[in-house]
Short mmCIF file of C-alpha atoms (C1' of nucleotides) in Angstrom, two decimals:
data_model
loop_
_atom_site.label_atom_id
_atom_site.label_comp_id
_atom_site.label_asym_id
_atom_site.label_seq_id
_atom_site.Cartn_x
_atom_site.Cartn_y
_atom_site.Cartn_z
CA MET F 144 29.52 17.21 26.86
CA PRO F 145 30.74 13.70 27.68
CA GLU F 146 33.92 12.34 26.18
CA PRO F 147 33.16 10.47 22.89
CA THR F 148 32.90 6.80 23.62
CA ILE F 149 33.14 3.96 20.68
CA THR F 150 30.28 2.18 22.76
CA LEU F 151 26.92 2.85 21.56
CA SER F 152 24.28 3.75 23.66
CA THR F 153 21.48 1.55 24.51
CA ALA F 154 18.97 3.78 22.59
CA ASP F 155 20.71 3.43 19.42
CA GLU F 156 20.89 -0.37 19.65
CA ARG F 157 17.46 -0.38 20.41
CA ARG F 158 16.90 1.56 17.21
CA ARG F 159 18.53 -0.94 15.16
CA THR F 160 16.39 -3.61 16.63
CA VAL F 161 13.25 -1.55 15.89
CA VAL F 162 14.45 -0.85 12.39
CA ASP F 163 15.02 -4.75 11.73
CA ALA F 164 11.43 -5.39 13.33
CA ALA F 165 10.37 -2.57 11.03
CA ILE F 166 11.53 -4.17 7.71
CA ALA F 167 10.11 -7.60 8.57
CA VAL F 168 6.65 -6.03 9.56
CA PHE F 169 6.28 -3.53 6.95
CA ALA F 170 7.46 -6.05 4.19
CA ARG F 171 4.37 -8.08 5.28
CA THR F 172 1.61 -5.57 5.11
CA GLY F 173 2.79 -2.63 3.96
CA TYR F 174 2.95 0.88 4.87
CA ALA F 175 -0.71 2.05 5.53
CA ALA F 176 -2.02 -1.20 6.62
CA THR F 177 0.80 -1.84 9.07
CA PRO F 178 0.06 -0.38 12.78
CA VAL F 179 3.19 0.82 14.46
CA ALA F 180 2.15 -1.36 17.07
CA ALA F 181 2.99 -4.45 15.18
CA VAL F 182 6.46 -3.15 14.73
CA ALA F 183 6.78 -2.69 18.45
CA GLU F 184 5.42 -5.86 19.17
CA GLN F 185 7.82 -7.57 16.85
CA ALA F 186 10.80 -5.52 18.42
CA GLY F 187 9.77 -6.67 21.87
CA ILE F 188 9.13 -3.23 23.09
CA SER F 189 6.23 -1.07 23.75
CA THR F 190 4.68 1.05 21.20
CA ALA F 191 5.37 4.27 23.47
CA TYR F 192 8.85 3.83 23.16
CA VAL F 193 9.02 3.21 19.23
CA PHE F 194 7.38 7.11 19.08
CA LYS F 195 10.37 8.09 21.39
CA LEU F 196 13.03 6.46 19.13
CA TYR F 197 11.65 7.79 15.65
CA SER F 198 9.32 11.06 15.34
CA GLY F 199 6.65 8.94 13.72
CA LYS F 200 5.62 6.02 11.29
CA GLU F 201 6.72 7.97 8.37
CA ALA F 202 10.16 8.36 9.82
CA LEU F 203 10.31 4.62 10.76
CA PHE F 204 9.28 3.54 7.81
CA VAL F 205 12.05 5.80 5.58
CA ALA F 206 14.52 4.48 8.44
CA ALA F 207 13.47 0.75 7.18
CA LEU F 208 13.83 1.61 3.26
CA GLU F 209 17.37 3.31 3.86
CA ARG F 210 18.44 0.27 5.54
CA CYS F 211 17.02 -1.85 3.08
CA PHE F 212 19.17 -0.20 0.26
CA VAL F 213 22.11 -0.29 2.28
CA ARG F 214 21.73 -4.14 2.55
CA VAL F 215 20.80 -4.36 -1.20
CA VAL F 216 24.13 -2.64 -2.15
CA ASP F 217 26.17 -4.58 0.38
CA ALA F 218 24.86 -8.00 -1.40
CA LEU F 219 25.66 -6.45 -4.86
CA ARG F 220 29.19 -5.76 -3.68
CA ILE F 221 29.71 -9.12 -2.28
CA GLY F 222 28.38 -10.49 -5.40
CA ALA F 223 30.51 -8.69 -7.60
CA ASP F 224 33.43 -9.42 -5.44
CA ALA F 225 32.72 -12.90 -5.77
CA SER F 226 32.77 -13.01 -9.56
CA ARG F 227 35.42 -14.83 -11.26
CA SER F 228 35.41 -12.85 -14.36
CA SER F 229 36.19 -9.16 -14.44
CA ASP F 230 33.99 -8.89 -17.34
CA PRO F 231 31.24 -6.37 -17.18
CA ALA F 232 28.47 -8.62 -18.30
CA ALA F 233 29.81 -11.41 -15.99
CA VAL F 234 30.11 -8.90 -12.89
CA LEU F 235 26.53 -7.71 -13.47
CA ASP F 236 25.57 -11.23 -13.68
CA ALA F 237 27.35 -12.25 -10.55
CA MET F 238 25.49 -9.13 -8.94
CA GLY F 239 22.18 -10.64 -10.05
CA GLU F 240 22.94 -14.02 -8.51
CA ALA F 241 23.65 -12.16 -5.07
CA TYR F 242 20.50 -10.23 -5.25
CA ALA F 243 18.42 -13.49 -5.90
CA ARG F 244 20.07 -15.10 -3.05
CA LEU F 245 19.54 -11.97 -1.01
CA ILE F 246 15.89 -11.88 -1.32
CA THR F 247 15.67 -15.48 -0.31
CA ASP F 248 14.17 -13.64 2.66
CA ARG F 249 11.30 -11.70 0.95
CA SER F 250 11.54 -8.87 3.31
CA LEU F 251 13.95 -6.62 1.28
CA LEU F 252 12.13 -7.25 -1.98
CA MET F 253 8.37 -6.64 -0.63
CA LEU F 254 9.63 -3.89 1.03
CA GLN F 255 10.46 -1.85 -2.04
CA VAL F 256 7.30 -2.95 -3.64
CA HIS F 257 5.41 -1.22 -0.56
CA ALA F 258 7.42 1.70 -0.79
CA MET F 259 6.64 2.41 -4.45
CA SER F 260 3.15 2.10 -3.55
CA ALA F 261 3.40 4.39 -0.80
CA ALA F 262 5.58 6.87 -2.83
CA ASP F 263 2.91 9.71 -2.38
CA VAL F 264 4.27 10.41 0.86
CA PRO F 265 7.41 12.76 -0.35
CA ALA F 266 9.74 11.74 2.12
CA ILE F 267 9.36 7.89 1.09
CA ALA F 268 9.65 8.87 -2.89
CA GLN F 269 12.67 10.78 -1.80
CA ALA F 270 14.35 7.97 0.12
CA LEU F 271 13.36 5.28 -2.75
CA ARG F 272 14.87 7.58 -5.36
CA ALA F 273 18.39 7.80 -3.11
CA GLY F 274 18.29 4.38 -2.47
CA LEU F 275 17.81 3.72 -6.22
CA GLU F 276 20.54 6.22 -7.05
CA ARG F 277 22.96 3.89 -4.75
CA VAL F 278 21.87 0.76 -6.44
CA THR F 279 22.05 2.29 -9.87
CA ALA F 280 25.45 3.93 -9.39
CA PHE F 281 26.94 1.05 -7.54
CA ALA F 282 26.05 -1.24 -10.40
CA GLY F 283 27.38 0.95 -13.20
CA GLU F 284 30.53 1.61 -11.64
CA ARG F 285 31.50 -1.48 -10.01
CA SER F 286 30.60 -3.46 -13.24
CA GLY F 287 31.73 -1.12 -16.08
CA ALA F 288 28.98 -1.99 -17.85
CA PRO F 289 27.25 0.11 -20.38
CA SER F 290 24.27 1.89 -19.43
CA ALA F 291 21.79 -0.19 -21.43
CA ALA F 292 23.14 -3.27 -19.54
CA VAL F 293 22.43 -1.47 -16.33
CA GLN F 294 18.96 -0.30 -17.41
CA ARG F 295 18.64 -3.94 -18.28
CA PHE F 296 19.64 -5.15 -15.26
CA LEU F 297 17.22 -3.01 -13.36
CA ALA F 298 14.46 -3.92 -15.67
CA TYR F 299 14.46 -7.67 -15.13
CA GLY F 300 15.11 -6.90 -11.12
CA GLN F 301 11.43 -5.11 -11.41
CA LEU F 302 10.16 -8.04 -13.27
CA CYS F 303 11.35 -10.45 -10.64
CA HIS F 304 9.73 -8.14 -8.28
CA LEU F 305 6.54 -8.50 -9.92
CA ILE F 306 6.98 -12.48 -10.38
CA VAL F 307 7.44 -12.70 -6.48
CA ALA F 308 4.84 -10.03 -5.36
CA THR F 309 2.04 -11.85 -7.47
CA GLY F 310 3.03 -15.01 -5.97
CA LEU F 311 3.41 -16.37 -9.56
CA THR F 312 4.38 -20.15 -9.72
CA ALA F 313 4.52 -22.61 -12.60
CA GLU F 314 1.19 -24.09 -11.72
CA ASP F 315 -0.28 -20.61 -13.14
CA GLY F 316 0.41 -21.88 -16.56
CA GLU F 317 2.38 -21.74 -19.84
CA TRP F 318 2.19 -17.71 -19.87
CA ALA F 319 3.67 -17.50 -16.02
CA GLY F 320 6.62 -19.89 -17.04
CA LEU F 321 7.38 -17.14 -20.11
CA ILE F 322 7.23 -14.18 -17.53
CA ALA F 323 9.39 -16.03 -15.17
CA ASP F 324 11.58 -17.96 -17.48
CA GLY F 325 15.33 -17.53 -16.44
CA ILE F 326 14.53 -15.08 -13.66
CA ARG F 327 16.45 -16.12 -10.51
CA HIS F 328 14.35 -16.14 -7.25
CA TYR F 329 15.10 -18.77 -5.00
CA MET L 155 -38.07 -14.06 -14.85
CA PRO L 156 -38.32 -10.88 -17.05
CA GLU L 157 -37.70 -10.76 -20.79
CA PRO L 158 -34.13 -10.36 -21.36
CA THR L 159 -33.79 -6.69 -22.38
CA ILE L 160 -30.75 -4.55 -23.93
CA THR L 161 -30.89 -1.40 -21.93
CA LEU L 162 -28.91 -1.55 -18.68
CA SER L 163 -30.69 -1.33 -15.11
CA THR L 164 -29.69 1.79 -13.53
CA ALA L 165 -27.75 -0.17 -10.58
CA ASP L 166 -25.34 -1.28 -13.64
CA GLU L 167 -24.76 2.19 -14.84
CA ARG L 168 -23.85 3.35 -11.30
CA ARG L 169 -21.63 0.21 -11.01
CA ARG L 170 -19.70 1.36 -13.83
CA THR L 171 -19.52 5.00 -12.47
CA VAL L 172 -18.33 3.76 -9.20
CA VAL L 173 -15.67 1.79 -10.59
CA ASP L 174 -14.29 4.51 -12.59
CA ALA L 175 -14.43 6.58 -9.52
CA ALA L 176 -12.42 3.51 -7.51
CA ILE L 177 -9.85 3.51 -10.25
CA ALA L 178 -9.12 7.28 -9.84
CA VAL L 179 -9.18 7.12 -5.96
CA PHE L 180 -7.52 3.97 -5.10
CA ALA L 181 -4.50 4.85 -7.70
CA ARG L 182 -3.97 8.03 -5.98
CA THR L 183 -3.84 6.67 -2.34
CA GLY L 184 -3.93 2.94 -2.55
CA TYR L 185 -5.65 0.16 -1.24
CA ALA L 186 -5.49 0.33 2.68
CA ALA L 187 -5.11 4.24 2.94
CA THR L 188 -8.32 5.02 0.61
CA PRO L 189 -11.49 5.02 2.57
CA VAL L 190 -14.62 3.89 0.52
CA ALA L 191 -16.15 7.10 1.38
CA ALA L 192 -13.54 8.88 -0.84
CA VAL L 193 -14.74 6.54 -3.82
CA ALA L 194 -18.27 7.43 -3.30
CA GLU L 195 -17.79 11.02 -3.02
CA GLN L 196 -15.66 10.90 -6.31
CA ALA L 197 -18.75 9.18 -7.82
CA GLY L 198 -21.09 11.74 -6.22
CA ILE L 199 -23.25 8.89 -4.09
CA SER L 200 -23.49 7.83 -0.55
CA THR L 201 -21.22 5.56 1.09
CA ALA L 202 -23.85 3.19 2.04
CA TYR L 203 -24.65 2.72 -1.61
CA VAL L 204 -21.56 1.97 -2.53
CA PHE L 205 -21.69 -1.13 -0.11
CA LYS L 206 -25.06 -1.80 -1.62
CA LEU L 207 -23.48 -2.05 -5.03
CA TYR L 208 -20.23 -3.92 -4.02
CA SER L 209 -19.97 -6.77 -0.93
CA GLY L 210 -17.12 -4.56 0.59
CA LYS L 211 -14.11 -2.78 -0.26
CA GLU L 212 -11.99 -5.80 -1.30
CA ALA L 213 -14.59 -6.54 -4.05
CA LEU L 214 -14.39 -3.01 -5.19
CA PHE L 215 -10.83 -2.82 -5.30
CA VAL L 216 -10.86 -6.17 -7.44
CA ALA L 217 -13.34 -4.82 -9.52
CA ALA L 218 -11.34 -1.76 -10.54
CA LEU L 219 -8.13 -3.77 -10.86
CA GLU L 220 -10.12 -6.04 -13.42
CA ARG L 221 -11.61 -3.19 -15.39
CA CYS L 222 -7.81 -1.40 -15.42
CA PHE L 223 -6.61 -4.74 -17.25
CA VAL L 224 -9.49 -4.41 -19.73
CA ARG L 225 -8.61 -1.11 -20.63
CA VAL L 226 -4.71 -2.05 -20.74
CA VAL L 227 -5.55 -4.88 -23.23
CA ASP L 228 -7.73 -2.71 -24.92
CA ALA L 229 -4.84 -0.11 -25.60
CA LEU L 230 -2.62 -2.91 -26.59
CA ARG L 231 -4.93 -4.23 -29.18
CA ILE L 232 -5.63 -0.56 -30.54
CA GLY L 233 -1.55 0.27 -30.84
CA ALA L 234 -1.08 -3.35 -32.51
CA ASP L 235 -3.47 -2.52 -35.14
CA ALA L 236 -2.02 0.65 -35.78
CA SER L 237 1.47 -0.71 -36.44
CA ARG L 238 2.45 -0.17 -40.22
CA SER L 239 4.75 -3.38 -40.12
CA SER L 240 3.67 -6.63 -38.94
CA ASP L 241 7.13 -7.57 -38.14
CA PRO L 242 6.86 -8.82 -34.31
CA ALA L 243 9.19 -6.60 -33.05
CA ALA L 244 7.37 -3.56 -34.61
CA VAL L 245 4.28 -4.71 -33.46
CA LEU L 246 5.40 -5.10 -29.68
CA ASP L 247 7.01 -1.58 -30.22
CA ALA L 248 3.44 -0.21 -31.33
CA MET L 249 2.08 -1.93 -28.22
CA GLY L 250 4.62 -0.19 -25.92
CA GLU L 251 3.68 3.01 -27.75
CA ALA L 252 0.14 2.68 -27.09
CA TYR L 253 0.58 1.84 -23.55
CA ALA L 254 2.62 4.86 -22.86
CA ARG L 255 0.20 6.94 -24.14
CA LEU L 256 -2.36 4.95 -22.30
CA ILE L 257 -0.80 6.00 -19.13
CA THR L 258 -0.62 9.67 -19.64
CA ASP L 259 -3.32 9.53 -17.19
CA ARG L 260 -1.22 7.81 -14.39
CA SER L 261 -4.39 6.08 -12.69
CA LEU L 262 -3.94 2.71 -14.37
CA LEU L 263 -0.44 2.50 -13.85
CA MET L 264 -0.57 3.53 -10.39
CA LEU L 265 -3.30 0.89 -9.60
CA GLN L 266 -1.19 -1.74 -10.61
CA VAL L 267 1.93 -0.75 -8.53
CA HIS L 268 -0.75 -0.44 -5.50
CA ALA L 269 -2.25 -3.86 -6.43
CA MET L 270 1.19 -5.52 -6.27
CA SER L 271 1.46 -3.86 -2.99
CA ALA L 272 -1.79 -5.18 -1.61
CA ALA L 273 -1.26 -8.75 -3.12
CA ASP L 274 -1.30 -10.26 0.29
CA VAL L 275 -4.99 -9.88 -0.01
CA PRO L 276 -5.75 -13.50 -1.93
CA ALA L 277 -8.37 -12.03 -4.23
CA ILE L 278 -6.16 -9.12 -5.03
CA ALA L 279 -3.32 -11.26 -6.08
CA GLN L 280 -5.58 -13.36 -8.06
CA ALA L 281 -7.00 -10.52 -9.87
CA LEU L 282 -3.49 -9.41 -10.82
CA ARG L 283 -2.39 -12.70 -12.20
CA ALA L 284 -5.38 -12.98 -14.25
CA GLY L 285 -4.93 -9.59 -15.58
CA LEU L 286 -1.21 -10.27 -16.14
CA GLU L 287 -2.19 -13.82 -18.01
CA ARG L 288 -4.41 -11.63 -20.35
CA VAL L 289 -1.65 -9.25 -21.07
CA THR L 290 1.06 -11.65 -21.36
CA ALA L 291 -1.36 -14.10 -23.69
CA PHE L 292 -2.54 -11.09 -25.99
CA ALA L 293 0.88 -9.50 -26.36
CA GLY L 294 2.53 -12.95 -27.26
CA GLU L 295 -0.22 -14.15 -29.78
CA ARG L 296 -1.03 -10.74 -31.14
CA SER L 297 2.76 -9.97 -31.97
CA GLY L 298 3.69 -13.65 -32.74
CA ALA L 299 6.89 -12.37 -30.86
CA PRO L 300 9.25 -14.92 -29.58
CA SER L 301 8.82 -15.54 -25.50
CA ALA L 302 11.87 -13.94 -24.81
CA ALA L 303 10.72 -10.66 -26.39
CA VAL L 304 7.62 -10.71 -24.58
CA GLN L 305 9.11 -11.23 -21.47
CA ARG L 306 11.36 -7.88 -22.00
CA PHE L 307 8.40 -6.14 -23.03
CA LEU L 308 6.97 -6.63 -19.56
CA ALA L 309 10.56 -6.17 -17.72
CA TYR L 310 10.57 -2.67 -19.29
CA GLY L 311 7.09 -2.07 -18.67
CA GLN L 312 7.88 -2.72 -14.96
CA LEU L 313 10.64 -0.24 -15.10
CA CYS L 314 8.65 2.35 -16.61
CA HIS L 315 6.25 1.96 -13.42
CA LEU L 316 9.00 2.29 -11.35
CA ILE L 317 10.11 5.55 -13.05
CA VAL L 318 6.67 7.21 -12.63
CA ALA L 319 5.84 6.13 -9.46
CA THR L 320 9.00 7.63 -7.83
CA GLY L 321 8.69 10.42 -9.72
CA LEU L 322 12.08 10.42 -11.42
CA THR L 323 12.86 13.30 -13.48
CA ALA L 324 16.17 14.49 -15.41
CA GLU L 325 16.78 16.74 -12.39
CA ASP L 326 17.44 13.87 -10.28
CA GLY L 327 20.98 13.45 -12.36
CA GLU L 328 22.76 11.21 -14.52
CA TRP L 329 21.82 8.06 -13.07
CA ALA L 330 18.17 9.17 -13.66
CA GLY L 331 18.72 9.60 -17.08
CA LEU L 332 20.13 6.14 -17.46
CA ILE L 333 17.45 4.14 -15.95
CA ALA L 334 15.13 6.46 -18.06
CA ASP L 335 16.76 6.30 -21.01
CA GLY L 336 14.37 5.20 -24.06
CA ILE L 337 11.32 4.11 -21.69
CA ARG L 338 8.57 6.21 -23.12
CA HIS L 339 6.35 7.68 -20.38
CA TYR L 340 4.50 10.82 -21.61
"C1'" DC E 283 22.53 8.48 50.55
"C1'" DG E 284 20.40 11.81 47.59
"C1'" DG E 285 19.28 13.51 43.22
"C1'" DG E 286 19.36 13.36 38.21
"C1'" DT E 287 19.10 11.22 33.96
"C1'" DG E 288 17.84 8.23 30.47
"C1'" DA E 289 15.25 3.79 29.40
"C1'" DG E 290 10.88 2.25 29.10
"C1'" DT E 291 5.79 1.68 29.93
"C1'" DG E 292 0.54 1.68 30.68
"C1'" DA E 293 -3.33 4.23 30.14
"C1'" DG E 294 -6.29 6.75 27.25
"C1'" DC E 295 -7.38 10.76 23.76
"C1'" DG E 296 -9.37 12.00 19.38
"C1'" DA E 297 -9.95 10.91 14.48
"C1'" DA E 298 -11.03 7.99 11.13
"C1'" DC E 299 -12.98 4.01 8.86
"C1'" DA E 300 -15.36 -0.40 7.23
"C1'" DA E 301 -19.76 -2.19 7.56
"C1'" DT E 302 -24.67 -1.98 8.74
"C1'" DC E 303 -29.31 -0.45 9.65
"C1'" DA E 304 -33.61 1.84 9.52
"C1'" DC E 305 -35.55 4.31 6.57
"C1'" DC E 306 -37.36 7.35 2.23
"C1'" DG E 307 -39.51 8.43 -2.25
"C1'" DA E 308 -40.50 7.28 -6.89
"C1'" DG E 309 -42.77 4.62 -10.16
"C1'" DG E 310 -44.72 0.66 -12.09
"C1'" DA E 311 -48.51 -3.16 -11.44
"C1'" DG E 312 -52.89 -4.64 -9.93
"C1'" DC D 42 -55.58 3.99 -4.72
"C1'" DT D 43 -52.65 0.32 -2.66
"C1'" DC D 44 -48.86 -2.50 -2.54
"C1'" DC D 45 -44.35 -3.74 -3.66
"C1'" DT D 46 -40.08 -3.11 -5.54
"C1'" DC D 47 -35.86 -0.81 -5.88
"C1'" DG D 48 -32.45 3.36 -6.42
"C1'" DG D 49 -30.81 5.85 -2.71
"C1'" DT D 50 -29.26 8.39 1.95
"C1'" DG D 51 -28.61 9.83 7.45
"C1'" DA D 52 -27.30 8.18 11.25
"C1'" DT D 53 -24.69 5.02 13.78
"C1'" DT D 54 -21.54 1.31 15.82
"C1'" DG D 55 -17.58 -1.04 16.95
"C1'" DT D 56 -13.23 -0.95 16.07
"C1'" DT D 57 -8.61 0.50 15.08
"C1'" DC D 58 -4.70 3.29 15.00
"C1'" DG D 59 -1.57 7.28 15.59
"C1'" DC D 60 0.19 9.95 19.00
"C1'" DT D 61 1.14 11.86 23.72
"C1'" DC D 62 1.61 12.14 28.62
"C1'" DA D 63 2.09 10.97 33.18
"C1'" DC D 64 4.49 8.02 35.34
"C1'" DT D 65 8.16 4.30 37.05
"C1'" DC D 66 12.50 2.00 37.37
"C1'" DA D 67 17.53 1.57 37.24
"C1'" DC D 68 21.78 3.19 37.07
"C1'" DC D 69 25.37 6.53 37.98
"C1'" DC D 70 27.62 10.51 40.02
"C1'" DG D 71 28.94 13.30 44.02
#
DNA sequence: CGGGTGAGTGAGCGAACAATCACCGAGGAG
DNA sequence: CTCCTCGGTGATTGTTCGCTCACTCACCCG
């Protein structure tokens, strides 16, 4: 056994590159419609090597989804830290603002949408629940808000996902304005 | 031009059968991962004939989605009619109850989830927006509720979709109970 | 230098799938 | 009977995709 070193192996560095590529590509075309070759191309390596780094397409998607939720929770934490008031409602609002800024790049949002659609794959459903748990637990504990407020936070987050995924704009009419009113998505 | 008859041609009857099959099958495995042959099998006809009834997979999915939204609005109407009070909040609540009962069969719910994921196909995104408009407009006009209440109605509806799609249950822990509290999905 | 280890790839197999085409049979009109 | 329309199908085709395997190259330790 070699002595433990701090420096990462090159394979692990590659894995990070691949996961970043996977987030971007899966977010564009979804789980089923995205060939692994597209992820490999985005990462700048061969398809064969992607299969050496991850046991299959499913594991690759799960890894991307897990990283996605890590990034979401990180954003919520930064948002909460930036809140001027420690009032639960204010902290929750600051988290919402941070999330809205995070998803300026739509990848993290769309990946969650695609994951819901691919949840008939058990491993994906499990990763989705695990990510949801982390978001829910963090939002609740960090803000100190009551359950109903956290639930409301998540519900309007899902509404935001709907707005972005369907490409709703003000030109869609009065009803579109009704749906999107006050929902931040820059 | 033949004289207009009330009786439907057999081809149109077949189209309805196919659309019903499409709703069920697409709801299970989504747009990209569902072969047209699976829809044909469910409908009890050959794959070739499905392509004669619909110009392609895309048109078939759009037809299924449109019918899905028709069924949703119908359910909302029936729910509103059954409301004892004409108070806007009460009517909206009755609509929610009717929707919760409608999606006892998960097909209509999951089809909407899959449609969001497939919204990078322009025709699907358009059908989704059109359906959303009908739901929003009907809920608002029929209940007479203020915009914010209608928006809230949709947001918690999306939360319900998240709960069902991820397969959340009480065994998932306290956080799961927090998310699902009061959200009707039988 | 020689050999072993791990990063990285090209080529290809087998299966699945969207879409098409040639074709069949029944029934109604002339 | 003949023809023509229309519901309906089997077989096929070209392509794509997940995944594997044999292989190369660079580096490092002795």
